[in-house]
Tab-separated table of C-alpha atoms in Angstrom:
chain	number	residue	atom	x	y	z
A	18	MET	CA	31.457	5.298	161.982
A	19	LYS	CA	32.771	8.719	161.030
A	20	ALA	CA	35.600	7.238	158.954
A	21	ALA	CA	33.134	5.036	157.058
A	22	SER	CA	30.853	7.988	156.284
A	23	LEU	CA	33.815	10.078	155.102
A	24	ILE	CA	34.991	7.280	152.812
A	25	SER	CA	31.449	6.984	151.434
A	26	GLU	CA	31.355	10.751	150.852
A	27	VAL	CA	34.709	10.735	149.039
A	28	THR	CA	33.740	7.850	146.782
A	29	THR	CA	30.564	9.624	145.651
A	30	ILE	CA	32.301	12.916	144.794
A	31	ASN	CA	32.550	13.556	141.075
A	32	SER	CA	36.226	14.273	140.384
A	33	TYR	CA	35.439	15.887	137.020
A	34	LYS	CA	34.133	19.393	136.359
A	35	HIS	CA	31.594	19.726	133.570
A	36	PHE	CA	31.833	22.753	131.285
A	37	GLY	CA	29.897	24.246	128.407
A	38	LYS	CA	30.397	27.337	126.230
A	39	VAL	CA	28.212	30.402	125.759
A	40	SER	CA	26.871	30.512	122.217
A	41	ARG	CA	24.226	33.236	122.302
A	42	VAL	CA	22.662	35.951	124.479
A	43	VAL	CA	19.062	36.980	123.798
A	44	GLY	CA	17.475	39.523	126.111
A	45	LEU	CA	17.485	38.097	129.618
A	46	THR	CA	18.666	34.608	128.679
A	47	ILE	CA	22.059	33.103	127.899
A	48	GLU	CA	22.300	30.072	125.616
A	49	SER	CA	25.184	27.633	125.970
A	50	LYS	CA	26.334	24.407	124.349
A	51	GLY	CA	26.404	22.142	127.380
A	52	PRO	CA	27.155	21.285	130.109
A	53	GLN	CA	24.830	18.402	131.027
A	54	VAL	CA	22.568	19.954	133.658
A	55	SER	CA	18.972	19.912	134.889
A	56	ILE	CA	16.342	22.624	135.528
A	57	GLY	CA	17.028	24.672	138.656
A	58	GLU	CA	20.715	23.771	138.802
A	59	LEU	CA	23.271	26.425	139.680
A	60	CYS	CA	26.035	27.210	137.167
A	61	TYR	CA	28.959	29.639	137.011
A	62	ILE	CA	29.756	31.679	133.902
A	63	ILE	CA	33.487	32.456	133.844
A	64	ILE	CA	34.134	35.940	132.440
A	65	GLY	CA	37.007	38.391	132.208
A	66	LYS	CA	40.629	37.769	131.340
A	67	SER	CA	42.797	38.743	134.266
A	68	PRO	CA	41.574	38.216	136.864
A	69	LYS	CA	38.782	35.865	135.850
A	70	ARG	CA	35.592	35.950	137.865
A	71	LYS	CA	32.529	33.754	138.150
A	72	VAL	CA	28.954	34.936	137.718
A	73	MET	CA	26.171	32.816	139.169
A	74	ALA	CA	23.367	31.713	136.861
A	75	GLU	CA	20.515	29.210	137.010
A	76	VAL	CA	19.287	26.733	134.426
A	77	VAL	CA	15.771	27.860	133.460
A	78	GLY	CA	15.089	25.796	130.334
A	79	PHE	CA	16.338	24.159	127.148
A	80	ARG	CA	15.912	24.952	123.454
A	81	ASP	CA	17.159	22.810	120.529
A	82	GLU	CA	19.617	20.953	122.784
A	83	LYS	CA	20.939	24.289	124.085
A	84	VAL	CA	20.951	25.151	127.782
A	85	LEU	CA	19.073	28.347	128.726
A	86	LEU	CA	20.615	30.185	131.671
A	87	MET	CA	19.566	33.292	133.521
A	88	PRO	CA	22.169	35.245	135.570
A	89	PHE	CA	21.622	36.513	139.102
A	90	THR	CA	23.318	39.803	138.244
A	91	THR	CA	23.666	41.928	135.130
A	92	VAL	CA	26.580	40.720	133.018
A	93	HIS	CA	28.465	43.119	130.731
A	94	GLU	CA	31.684	41.193	130.065
A	95	ILE	CA	30.125	37.997	128.723
A	96	SER	CA	31.357	36.953	125.288
A	97	PRO	CA	30.913	34.040	122.856
A	98	GLY	CA	32.856	31.046	124.146
A	99	SER	CA	32.737	32.050	127.836
A	100	LEU	CA	32.934	28.874	129.911
A	101	VAL	CA	29.856	27.652	131.795
A	102	GLU	CA	30.716	25.492	134.802
A	103	ALA	CA	28.108	23.097	136.244
A	104	THR	CA	27.847	22.714	140.022
A	105	LYS	CA	25.400	19.772	140.034
A	106	LYS	CA	23.406	21.349	142.884
A	107	PRO	CA	20.694	23.975	143.383
A	108	LEU	CA	21.134	27.272	145.215
A	109	GLN	CA	21.634	27.057	148.991
A	110	VAL	CA	21.718	29.842	151.589
A	111	LYS	CA	23.378	30.030	155.006
A	112	VAL	CA	20.873	30.239	157.863
A	113	GLY	CA	21.005	30.321	161.661
A	114	THR	CA	20.084	32.373	164.717
A	115	GLU	CA	23.156	34.564	164.101
A	116	LEU	CA	21.329	35.897	161.011
A	117	ILE	CA	18.598	37.558	163.128
A	118	GLY	CA	18.792	41.339	162.819
A	119	GLN	CA	20.516	41.160	159.427
A	120	VAL	CA	19.420	42.545	156.052
A	121	VAL	CA	20.379	40.161	153.221
A	122	ASP	CA	19.924	39.985	149.451
A	123	GLY	CA	18.121	37.324	147.417
A	124	LEU	CA	21.129	34.985	147.711
A	125	GLY	CA	21.318	35.324	151.490
A	126	GLN	CA	24.393	37.617	151.466
A	127	PRO	CA	24.526	40.691	153.762
A	128	LEU	CA	23.347	43.783	151.899
A	129	ASP	CA	25.919	45.994	153.673
A	130	GLY	CA	28.803	44.059	152.084
A	131	LYS	CA	30.052	42.559	155.366
A	132	GLN	CA	30.810	38.886	155.915
A	133	LEU	CA	28.133	36.441	157.060
A	134	PRO	CA	28.304	35.509	160.770
A	135	LYS	CA	29.986	32.201	161.587
A	136	GLY	CA	28.090	29.104	162.673
A	137	LEU	CA	25.407	29.196	159.955
A	138	THR	CA	23.956	26.113	158.250
A	139	ALA	CA	23.525	25.615	154.494
A	140	PHE	CA	19.847	25.232	153.585
A	141	PRO	CA	18.265	24.768	150.112
A	142	THR	CA	16.033	27.577	148.847
A	143	ASP	CA	13.632	25.448	146.781
A	144	ASN	CA	11.758	22.951	148.982
A	145	ASN	CA	8.534	21.026	148.663
A	146	PRO	CA	5.502	22.031	150.777
A	147	PRO	CA	4.800	19.821	153.825
A	148	ASN	CA	2.752	16.681	153.297
A	149	PRO	CA	-0.944	17.635	153.784
A	150	LEU	CA	-1.456	14.740	156.221
A	151	GLN	CA	1.510	15.895	158.306
A	152	ARG	CA	0.132	19.406	158.735
A	153	PRO	CA	-1.430	19.807	162.206
A	154	ARG	CA	-4.744	21.680	162.226
A	155	ILE	CA	-4.664	25.334	163.197
A	156	LYS	CA	-6.003	25.524	166.761
A	157	ASP	CA	-4.352	28.473	168.511
A	158	PRO	CA	-4.744	32.193	167.752
A	159	LEU	CA	-1.641	34.332	167.227
A	160	SER	CA	-1.678	37.781	168.805
A	161	LEU	CA	-0.553	40.299	166.174
A	162	GLY	CA	-0.944	43.446	168.273
A	163	VAL	CA	-3.323	45.000	165.726
A	164	ARG	CA	-6.781	45.381	167.305
A	165	ALA	CA	-8.846	45.187	164.114
A	166	ILE	CA	-7.161	41.966	162.949
A	167	ASP	CA	-7.025	40.198	166.314
A	168	SER	CA	-10.685	40.841	167.057
A	169	LEU	CA	-12.443	40.788	163.671
A	170	PHE	CA	-10.167	38.520	161.585
A	171	THR	CA	-8.394	36.404	164.172
A	172	VAL	CA	-5.307	34.770	162.679
A	173	GLY	CA	-4.187	31.333	163.829
A	174	LYS	CA	-0.621	30.076	164.173
A	175	GLY	CA	0.231	28.690	160.747
A	176	GLN	CA	-2.459	30.568	158.822
A	177	ARG	CA	-1.687	32.245	155.481
A	178	MET	CA	-3.296	35.635	154.839
A	179	GLY	CA	-3.271	37.994	151.882
A	180	ILE	CA	-3.103	41.782	152.229
A	181	PHE	CA	-4.780	43.260	149.139
A	182	ALA	CA	-4.310	46.931	148.364
A	183	GLY	CA	-3.339	49.503	145.775
A	184	SER	CA	-0.153	51.526	146.112
A	185	GLY	CA	0.220	53.912	149.043
A	186	VAL	CA	-2.624	52.571	151.210
A	187	GLY	CA	-0.492	51.431	154.171
A	188	LYS	CA	0.705	47.864	153.449
A	189	SER	CA	4.259	48.465	154.667
A	190	THR	CA	3.066	50.254	157.806
A	191	LEU	CA	0.720	47.373	158.663
A	192	MET	CA	3.522	44.833	158.111
A	193	ALA	CA	5.832	46.802	160.419
A	194	MET	CA	3.133	46.927	163.131
A	195	ILE	CA	2.741	43.142	162.952
A	196	ALA	CA	6.531	42.621	163.049
A	197	LYS	CA	6.909	44.792	166.162
A	198	ASN	CA	3.795	43.690	168.061
A	199	SER	CA	3.151	40.016	167.265
A	200	ASP	CA	3.840	37.134	169.648
A	201	ALA	CA	5.832	35.213	167.001
A	202	ASP	CA	9.326	34.005	167.941
A	203	ILE	CA	10.924	35.481	164.830
A	204	ASN	CA	9.931	37.537	161.770
A	205	VAL	CA	11.143	37.080	158.198
A	206	ILE	CA	10.284	39.981	155.878
A	207	ALA	CA	10.823	39.798	152.115
A	208	LEU	CA	10.838	43.058	150.157
A	209	ILE	CA	10.471	41.885	146.554
A	210	GLY	CA	10.647	44.409	143.718
A	211	GLU	CA	10.630	47.402	146.068
A	212	ARG	CA	12.032	50.781	145.085
A	213	GLY	CA	15.563	51.171	146.472
A	214	ARG	CA	14.646	54.328	148.399
A	215	GLU	CA	11.845	52.573	150.269
A	216	VAL	CA	14.026	49.788	151.670
A	217	ARG	CA	15.905	51.966	154.137
A	218	ASP	CA	12.748	53.945	154.916
A	219	PHE	CA	10.964	50.718	155.849
A	220	ILE	CA	13.835	49.353	157.954
A	221	GLU	CA	14.634	52.547	159.862
A	222	ARG	CA	11.299	54.388	159.988
A	223	ASP	CA	8.629	51.676	159.995
A	224	LEU	CA	10.436	48.675	161.492
A	225	GLY	CA	12.911	50.466	163.760
A	226	LYS	CA	15.537	48.897	166.033
A	227	GLU	CA	12.895	47.125	168.117
A	228	GLY	CA	11.389	45.360	165.129
A	229	LEU	CA	14.725	44.580	163.441
A	230	SER	CA	16.109	42.968	166.613
A	231	ARG	CA	13.940	39.874	166.007
A	232	THR	CA	13.637	40.067	162.239
A	233	ILE	CA	15.552	38.912	159.161
A	234	VAL	CA	14.925	41.144	156.134
A	235	VAL	CA	15.451	39.792	152.594
A	236	VAL	CA	15.686	42.466	149.883
A	237	ALA	CA	15.507	42.155	146.095
A	238	THR	CA	14.909	45.616	144.633
A	239	SER	CA	13.113	46.377	141.371
A	240	ASP	CA	16.340	47.142	139.462
A	241	GLN	CA	17.699	43.629	139.992
A	242	PRO	CA	17.255	40.838	137.421
A	243	ALA	CA	13.988	38.898	137.471
A	244	LEU	CA	15.728	35.778	138.768
A	245	MET	CA	17.039	37.650	141.833
A	246	ARG	CA	13.520	38.832	142.648
A	247	ILE	CA	12.255	35.252	142.452
A	248	LYS	CA	15.172	33.984	144.536
A	249	GLY	CA	14.456	36.686	147.125
A	250	ALA	CA	10.997	35.189	147.695
A	251	MET	CA	12.412	31.641	147.733
A	252	THR	CA	15.226	32.579	150.134
A	253	ALA	CA	12.878	34.297	152.594
A	254	THR	CA	10.579	31.276	152.575
A	255	ALA	CA	13.552	28.934	153.088
A	256	ILE	CA	14.783	30.978	156.069
A	257	ALA	CA	11.294	30.775	157.605
A	258	GLU	CA	11.241	26.999	156.954
A	259	TYR	CA	14.599	26.573	158.707
A	260	PHE	CA	13.319	28.223	161.895
A	261	ARG	CA	10.028	26.300	161.650
A	262	ASN	CA	12.094	23.097	161.597
A	263	GLN	CA	13.616	24.261	164.906
A	264	GLY	CA	10.108	24.198	166.421
A	265	GLN	CA	9.561	27.963	166.384
A	266	ASN	CA	6.510	30.042	165.493
A	267	VAL	CA	7.619	32.217	162.574
A	268	THR	CA	5.876	35.162	160.933
A	269	LEU	CA	6.702	35.469	157.226
A	270	MET	CA	5.743	38.688	155.435
A	271	MET	CA	6.253	39.165	151.710
A	272	ASP	CA	5.780	42.448	149.864
A	273	SER	CA	4.749	41.658	147.252
A	274	VAL	CA	3.544	38.474	145.566
A	275	THR	CA	2.507	40.545	142.539
A	276	ARG	CA	6.120	41.520	141.831
A	277	PHE	CA	7.175	37.880	142.276
A	278	ALA	CA	4.596	36.971	139.617
A	279	MET	CA	5.841	39.771	137.331
A	280	ALA	CA	9.413	38.472	137.644
A	281	GLN	CA	8.297	34.942	136.740
A	282	ARG	CA	6.379	36.389	133.778
A	283	GLU	CA	9.614	38.035	132.554
A	284	ILE	CA	11.440	34.705	132.720
A	285	GLY	CA	8.572	32.790	131.117
A	286	LEU	CA	8.354	35.185	128.174
A	287	ALA	CA	12.144	35.181	127.769
A	288	ILE	CA	12.312	31.389	127.394
A	289	GLY	CA	9.392	31.291	124.955
A	290	GLU	CA	6.268	30.624	127.039
A	291	PRO	CA	3.032	31.911	125.499
A	292	PRO	CA	1.365	34.833	127.307
A	293	THR	CA	-2.122	34.072	128.620
A	294	THR	CA	-4.253	36.106	131.053
A	295	LYS	CA	-3.128	39.771	130.978
A	296	GLY	CA	0.244	38.665	129.616
A	297	TYR	CA	1.031	36.298	132.504
A	298	THR	CA	2.554	32.985	131.400
A	299	PRO	CA	1.252	29.567	132.561
A	300	SER	CA	4.340	29.049	134.773
A	301	VAL	CA	3.268	32.025	136.945
A	302	PHE	CA	0.085	30.251	138.033
A	303	ALA	CA	2.033	27.001	138.514
A	304	TYR	CA	4.667	28.652	140.752
A	305	LEU	CA	2.239	30.603	142.970
A	306	PRO	CA	0.842	27.573	144.871
A	307	LYS	CA	4.351	26.056	145.085
A	308	LEU	CA	5.552	29.185	146.882
A	309	LEU	CA	2.475	29.929	149.005
A	310	GLU	CA	1.889	26.336	150.144
A	311	ARG	CA	5.384	26.130	151.669
A	312	SER	CA	4.271	28.246	154.619
A	313	GLY	CA	1.789	27.060	157.251
A	314	THR	CA	2.073	24.321	159.842
A	315	ASP	CA	4.170	21.171	159.930
A	316	GLU	CA	5.042	18.613	162.612
A	317	HIS	CA	7.791	20.882	164.033
A	318	GLY	CA	6.467	24.444	164.139
A	319	THR	CA	4.452	27.059	162.266
A	320	ILE	CA	4.902	29.764	159.645
A	321	THR	CA	2.144	32.371	159.836
A	322	ALA	CA	2.393	34.173	156.519
A	323	PHE	CA	1.187	37.514	155.170
A	324	TYR	CA	1.483	38.094	151.436
A	325	THR	CA	0.733	41.524	150.015
A	326	VAL	CA	-0.937	41.741	146.609
A	327	LEU	CA	-0.899	44.935	144.529
A	328	VAL	CA	-4.257	45.445	142.863
A	329	ASP	CA	-4.109	47.737	139.818
A	330	GLY	CA	-6.744	50.431	140.115
A	331	ASP	CA	-7.998	48.665	143.268
A	332	ASP	CA	-9.363	45.877	141.021
A	333	MET	CA	-9.782	42.889	143.343
A	334	ASN	CA	-10.480	40.511	140.456
A	335	GLU	CA	-7.277	40.937	138.450
A	336	PRO	CA	-5.551	37.578	137.666
A	337	ILE	CA	-2.883	37.458	140.409
A	338	ALA	CA	-5.257	38.714	143.133
A	339	ASP	CA	-7.838	36.137	142.091
A	340	ALA	CA	-5.306	33.276	142.047
A	341	VAL	CA	-3.746	34.205	145.403
A	342	ARG	CA	-7.133	34.660	147.092
A	343	GLY	CA	-8.041	31.096	146.093
A	344	ILE	CA	-4.852	29.657	147.615
A	345	LEU	CA	-4.661	31.487	150.951
A	346	ASP	CA	-6.671	31.083	154.171
A	347	GLY	CA	-8.153	34.559	154.168
A	348	HIS	CA	-7.512	38.125	153.074
A	349	LEU	CA	-7.400	41.669	154.436
A	350	VAL	CA	-8.518	44.372	152.016
A	351	LEU	CA	-7.022	47.823	152.548
A	352	ASP	CA	-9.476	50.389	151.190
A	353	ARG	CA	-8.198	53.612	149.590
A	354	LYS	CA	-11.421	55.451	150.560
A	355	LEU	CA	-10.792	54.667	154.231
A	356	ALA	CA	-7.131	55.712	153.953
A	357	ASN	CA	-8.228	59.025	152.397
A	358	LYS	CA	-10.442	59.582	155.440
A	359	GLY	CA	-7.429	59.122	157.721
A	360	GLN	CA	-8.422	55.675	159.020
A	361	PHE	CA	-5.329	53.544	159.652
A	362	PRO	CA	-5.002	50.662	159.358
A	363	ALA	CA	-7.369	51.084	156.382
A	364	ILE	CA	-8.851	47.574	156.701
A	365	ASN	CA	-12.335	47.215	155.236
A	366	PRO	CA	-14.183	44.842	157.628
A	367	LEU	CA	-16.910	44.126	155.042
A	368	LYS	CA	-14.494	42.888	152.352
A	369	SER	CA	-12.013	41.001	154.537
A	370	ILE	CA	-12.239	37.464	155.938
A	371	SER	CA	-10.295	34.925	158.003
A	372	ARG	CA	-11.228	31.371	157.023
A	373	VAL	CA	-10.015	29.721	160.239
A	374	MET	CA	-11.325	32.332	162.706
A	375	ASN	CA	-14.433	30.390	163.734
A	376	ASP	CA	-12.311	27.326	164.588
A	377	ILE	CA	-10.037	29.132	167.051
A	378	ILE	CA	-12.320	31.590	168.921
A	379	GLY	CA	-15.232	31.318	171.344
A	380	GLN	CA	-18.892	31.871	170.513
A	381	ASP	CA	-19.155	35.222	172.340
A	382	HIS	CA	-16.196	36.548	170.383
A	383	ARG	CA	-17.698	35.404	167.078
A	384	LEU	CA	-21.118	36.927	167.837
A	385	ALA	CA	-19.577	40.268	168.839
A	386	ALA	CA	-17.487	40.395	165.630
A	387	ASP	CA	-20.566	39.533	163.539
A	388	ARG	CA	-22.541	42.262	165.273
A	389	LEU	CA	-19.907	44.913	164.535
A	390	ARG	CA	-19.894	43.928	160.860
A	391	GLN	CA	-23.699	43.948	160.764
A	392	LEU	CA	-23.863	47.467	162.239
A	393	LEU	CA	-21.194	48.695	159.828
A	394	ALA	CA	-22.965	47.121	156.831
A	395	THR	CA	-26.249	48.747	157.822
A	396	TYR	CA	-24.572	52.147	158.144
A	397	THR	CA	-22.742	51.740	154.817
A	398	ASP	CA	-25.976	50.889	152.991
A	399	ALA	CA	-27.648	54.048	154.303
A	400	GLU	CA	-24.557	56.288	154.260
A	401	ASP	CA	-25.514	58.313	151.178
A	402	LEU	CA	-28.966	59.109	152.603
A	403	ILE	CA	-27.430	60.019	155.967
A	404	ASN	CA	-24.802	62.319	154.432
A	405	ILE	CA	-27.295	64.327	152.351
A	406	GLY	CA	-29.735	64.562	155.265
A	407	ALA	CA	-32.463	62.518	153.547
A	408	TYR	CA	-32.699	59.959	156.345
A	409	LYS	CA	-35.121	60.782	159.185
A	410	ARG	CA	-34.444	59.316	162.610
A	411	GLY	CA	-37.000	56.719	163.640
A	412	THR	CA	-37.555	55.431	160.101
A	413	SER	CA	-35.530	52.276	160.834
A	414	ARG	CA	-34.459	51.042	164.249
A	415	ASP	CA	-31.477	49.195	162.722
A	416	VAL	CA	-30.221	52.311	160.931
A	417	ASP	CA	-30.680	54.418	164.088
A	418	GLU	CA	-28.615	51.894	166.032
A	419	ALA	CA	-25.952	51.817	163.318
A	420	ILE	CA	-25.688	55.635	163.348
A	421	LEU	CA	-25.163	55.624	167.123
A	422	SER	CA	-22.576	52.825	166.906
A	423	TYR	CA	-20.602	54.166	163.929
A	424	PRO	CA	-18.226	56.453	165.924
A	425	LYS	CA	-17.477	53.535	168.280
A	426	ILE	CA	-16.726	51.245	165.320
A	427	ILE	CA	-14.283	53.709	163.714
A	428	SER	CA	-12.592	54.387	167.064
A	429	PHE	CA	-12.258	50.625	167.614
A	430	ILE	CA	-10.696	49.950	164.190
A	431	LYS	CA	-8.304	52.925	164.232
A	432	GLN	CA	-4.895	52.322	165.793
A	433	SER	CA	-1.699	54.348	165.736
A	434	THR	CA	1.563	52.651	164.781
A	435	GLU	CA	2.966	53.183	168.300
A	436	GLU	CA	-0.043	51.623	170.047
A	437	LYS	CA	0.338	47.953	170.988
A	438	VAL	CA	-2.820	46.028	171.891
A	439	SER	CA	-2.702	42.418	173.062
A	440	PHE	CA	-5.111	39.811	171.737
A	441	ASN	CA	-6.958	39.583	175.073
A	442	GLU	CA	-7.291	43.378	175.300
A	443	ALA	CA	-8.714	43.588	171.775
A	444	VAL	CA	-11.275	40.852	172.430
A	445	HIS	CA	-12.211	42.386	175.799
A	446	VAL	CA	-12.984	45.760	174.188
A	447	LEU	CA	-14.931	44.083	171.371
A	448	LEU	CA	-17.104	42.130	173.825
A	449	ASN	CA	-17.759	45.193	175.998
A	450	GLU	CA	-18.740	47.426	173.073
A	451	PHE	CA	-20.514	45.062	170.674
A	452	LYS	CA	-21.726	42.044	172.607
A	453	LYS	CA	-25.064	40.740	171.268
A	454	GLY	CA	-28.025	42.161	173.093
A	455	ASP	CA	-26.365	45.419	174.179
């Protein structure tokens, strides 16, 4: 049987290599005459004289029978006539349990320059989302170890959540808390378009040895070409898919989807797409659901995903935030006003929602969470009057109750990064403090 399969493999191998020649370089794109390739295919551009070296590039489009390529790295030695070698296959990365605890780049290579561990399996980076009819329903909650999320916005295994915030409001800290405290089997964290300085800060300060020991970190910093930033997001998702196929419950965290969209906008504009909403090209809004729908449940395991979205000037209705919010199963809004008051995590309970929460929790839990939000909403509506001393006690029984409950609400939501709270503990405190009728 093995001999027959080997013979079949040999007979299907193409014994010829297909080459083209670089004819033009415009901005981010390289034009070549040939070879015969398709969109998404990996090619090598052969540069230098002695020794020659190969630079990886991907086919991103065609123009007037010319092939448009985009390199994964910056290329300085490219010249007219440089050979372009076709591989006839898309990008693949090496994945396996030996990769846990590693920090890799957008191509799946160790960022410290060392060799990949042995025993890894090649896995394609660009996969189709699971068939909708083969996705099991989300039935079980996932303990994240963050009291405010577990109790007020319960996340199910296989749910996809957005974390919406401006810069410097605590997204990375919240992601690190989830990575260290959640009940997931493995974490995959993608840092897309991050500043180089912040990568090591996040790994050593926020994540720490405890978090890294069950995490794979994929890094594509802001100085890298747009294609590498896109591949970083694709590679992280592929790694999560590999472990999901092994029947594991994976937590995928991506910071940020906005920078993924910006990278795709760069590529779209470079190959001649027309800019539309706020300069974003149509391909951006086509690629977002393709990326985000790959996470979730399938017949083997689950990927519970958290995607951060940068909102310029805390504008929740900017194009990428609006598109992502419509695709995901809920969102957590981090409020700058709360962060300025020293409330961390700075989650705004009145602007956040989990769309599957009511399907995976009991009625008492739901009523207690609704009651906390109702008390907080009542206090927020009257906050200006309370702060200037214009509200007189006894005017409204609801407002009086909200004023008494407000310190308890803030104390309940606040949580230090070192504090770990299980799902059952969070729900127990919520029921004791805010159960209907108390």
